[in-house]
Amino acid sequence: MTDSTKSRARGADKRRRLTAAAAEVLHRQGVERTTIADIAETADVPVGNVYYYFKTKDELVQAALSEHEGNLAELTTELDRLPDPLDRLKALVHAWVGQRDIAVRFGCPTGTLAVELDKRADGTLDQEAGRVIRVLLDWVEHQFRALGRPDAGDLAVTLVAGYQGMSLLANALRDPDLMTREGNRLIRWLDTLAAGGAAS
Amino acid sequence: MTDSTKSRARGADKRRRLTAAAAEVLHRQGVERTTIADIAETADVPVGNVYYYFKTKDELVQAALSEHEGNLAELTTELDRLPDPLDRLKALVHAWVGQRDIAVRFGCPTGTLAVELDKRADGTLDQEAGRVIRVLLDWVEHQFRALGRPDAGDLAVTLVAGYQGMSLLANALRDPDLMTREGNRLIRWLDTLAAGGAAS
Amino acid sequence: MTDSTKSRARGADKRRRLTAAAAEVLHRQGVERTTIADIAETADVPVGNVYYYFKTKDELVQAALSEHEGNLAELTTELDRLPDPLDRLKALVHAWVGQRDIAVRFGCPTGTLAVELDKRADGTLDQEAGRVIRVLLDWVEHQFRALGRPDAGDLAVTLVAGYQGMSLLANALRDPDLMTREGNRLIRWLDTLAAGGAAS
Amino acid sequence: MTDSTKSRARGADKRRRLTAAAAEVLHRQGVERTTIADIAETADVPVGNVYYYFKTKDELVQAALSEHEGNLAELTTELDRLPDPLDRLKALVHAWVGQRDIAVRFGCPTGTLAVELDKRADGTLDQEAGRVIRVLLDWVEHQFRALGRPDAGDLAVTLVAGYQGMSLLANALRDPDLMTREGNRLIRWLDTLAAGGAAS
DNA sequence: AATGAATGAGATTTCATTCAT
DNA sequence: GATGAATGAAATCTCATTCAT
């Protein structure tokens, strides 16, 4: 390994640490209450050095969003291995419920980011979280379509809205069981749909 | 009317204007991006004077929440006039859809406040928005119970989660039609339930 | 004097002190080397308070320029009392030479500001100093025109350029006598012109 | 050519590129608004490497000044080939006017550097630009002396001040014609002088 | 010699809160 | 009660300079 490779590796590592720290801390504390120093400390990087990797705080927010988008891509790639689209959707719901402890404490990372960023009067980043949500919607719609549902788009909205809604409530009420109960309902609903029932 | 009565009246008026301004501006801009000066200006009250009515910014946030709670109480009082609990719930959904333009732009006032306040590490206010949401949940549950549903609590969570979810998505995607479509689905779902169907 | 008058007076006073401090310190240290703290300290105002009067550093620079423009207006108003335009111009040169100690140390306030501000890539303030210089040029041209010179515009440029050039040299060489010598030459030149000579 | 020779050559080249870049960028942006990174980028040299050639930013400023001094020396060497001192001076003015587009945009390199550096409270470099100006003055004075003028020193000051003044005005007013007009006047003035006229 | 990365001091700006009248 | 002004603690960002390899 040459010197430059090493230092590039070190640099990439720090960037990765900063991105991960940003994703985590911004999720926990929200964008506005998080300082660059918070992120730097979590990533164990001197504050001044953060700006070598990210020119502005907004770039860190963007990086956090990309991290969440990456996590989503990882998850759907995993789920795509399942042969049956219905199984994929049910596994998705299970994954959501499996994350309930984090959701209860801090909400859905992308959903809460969307809420915060949408409040921006300037045009910066205010649609970025929406973009990530759309990626999820598209994947879900794709599964419903594979199940032969002509109303796949609406069904996708219903499922994802169900997830965002239950995350928000579980978070606001600090009630993890709520996630489990609503998750189970969504699973049953998916089964109903597949059983050939009309769209609910 | 004596002087002191007048000034009390004037004072109460200012407090009301500040509360209304807080509710509106905090909803539009979010808690952290809103300055006291923003609220003061909207209420047409000199900045220095705000502190006579509200000792801290947090008290203004609290007041905004109370305002939203008041709006909710007004709405449910109105709905309570309807004799049929099912009609009440359907009218509630209609009311939600009727607010879609605001929801699309800024989300549900209470829901987005809940998201922001839950990020607080300190214990201040972080449960207050949840409290208001619970008031809504309780009222909805009460209707389902009146309809004879033993799973009224779960159904209430489903309905309110549906509302929060569709508000968040409509907001994130800037799509008012989404509110209409999901609203219609919720109405159909309520009808299904009443028709004696199993919980979906 | 009412309370509000008093506090308005205090406020106006501070604004004046800040403007004067800005004019002086920016002239001595240059725009880029001067911090808001420098100006605040000179004006004996807490740093945070500066922003109550001037929203940005640029506004302070603008204020300093206006101060210099005001000084110029004061001077020309004074000179306008002289009945003979030639006397006015000669008195102007005398005034310049009279300021030689400051010019030697820090150059012409407006000229050096023009040099600094012209380096700005963004469009902010980069023409403002030029504007003040044009005010001087216009006044001088007006005098030459009153003397019946058809080439008044060119003569004005020559006179003002002479002033800017001698200020810059005196400053760069730290030589106050240079101001005196060049000033005398300008006076002789003005006399020559008035004696009916051709434009030199 | 040995390796060390090559690398010495390469090193000298880098130093030259950095010096040229410093001269250009510092002239365009001013000392304070120019970062080492700006100069490094213009010279196509990695930032970290700059410090191998110049220990501080001040040394880069010094180098830029030397570059301008070198340009001046080149010019006067060229002019010295003309047999008649009067022709030399007129050619000098022509050279100035020929540079009018740059002067209009950024002023005289040495003059504007003098203005910026003179603002320094510390003793660093604050006389260096003055030194370069003096070199010019000396050369001009030499020509006037060769023309038999006893007041050669004053005449030199007048000519150079004229140049600095017209550059500053042209720059501040963004008017290239001003350079042409004042240049013509200086030429006529030189002719007048040579014709045996009294000093104007 | 070369170079990407690191560092920390300092600058501007914002704003909740308090003060003086 | 009312109000313009004051205050200072933070936060973001910049950059000359240094370091490690």
PDB file of C-alpha atoms in Angstrom, chain C residues 127 134 137 154 157, chain D residues 100-101 103-105 166-182:
ATOM      1  CA  GLN C 127     -18.600  51.001  -6.641  1.00  0.00           C
ATOM      2  CA  ARG C 134     -17.476  61.282  -8.444  1.00  0.00           C
ATOM      3  CA  LEU C 137     -15.173  65.413  -9.324  1.00  0.00           C
ATOM      4  CA  ASP C 154     -10.902  66.945 -17.965  1.00  0.00           C
ATOM      5  CA  VAL C 157     -10.001  64.754 -13.466  1.00  0.00           C
TER       6      VAL C 157
ATOM      7  CA  ARG D 100      -5.215  50.759 -19.141  1.00  0.00           C
ATOM      8  CA  ASP D 101      -7.528  47.761 -19.241  1.00  0.00           C
ATOM      9  CA  ALA D 103      -5.450  49.396 -14.495  1.00  0.00           C
ATOM     10  CA  VAL D 104      -9.152  50.069 -14.902  1.00  0.00           C
ATOM     11  CA  ARG D 105     -10.005  46.744 -13.450  1.00  0.00           C
ATOM     12  CA  MET D 166      -5.167  58.481 -13.020  1.00  0.00           C
ATOM     13  CA  SER D 167      -4.915  54.758 -12.342  1.00  0.00           C
ATOM     14  CA  LEU D 168      -6.847  55.145  -9.111  1.00  0.00           C
ATOM     15  CA  LEU D 169      -9.537  57.264 -10.722  1.00  0.00           C
ATOM     16  CA  ALA D 170      -9.845  55.061 -13.785  1.00  0.00           C
ATOM     17  CA  ASN D 171     -10.157  52.091 -11.474  1.00  0.00           C
ATOM     18  CA  ALA D 172     -12.639  53.697  -9.108  1.00  0.00           C
ATOM     19  CA  LEU D 173     -14.777  55.016 -11.932  1.00  0.00           C
ATOM     20  CA  ARG D 174     -14.238  52.009 -14.203  1.00  0.00           C
ATOM     21  CA  ASP D 175     -13.387  54.342 -17.032  1.00  0.00           C
ATOM     22  CA  PRO D 176     -10.562  53.340 -19.411  1.00  0.00           C
ATOM     23  CA  ASP D 177     -10.899  56.513 -21.470  1.00  0.00           C
ATOM     24  CA  LEU D 178      -9.841  58.488 -18.448  1.00  0.00           C
ATOM     25  CA  MET D 179      -6.455  56.790 -18.716  1.00  0.00           C
ATOM     26  CA  THR D 180      -6.178  57.765 -22.358  1.00  0.00           C
ATOM     27  CA  ARG D 181      -7.146  61.375 -21.788  1.00  0.00           C
ATOM     28  CA  GLU D 182      -4.886  61.897 -18.810  1.00  0.00           C
TER      29      GLU D 182
END
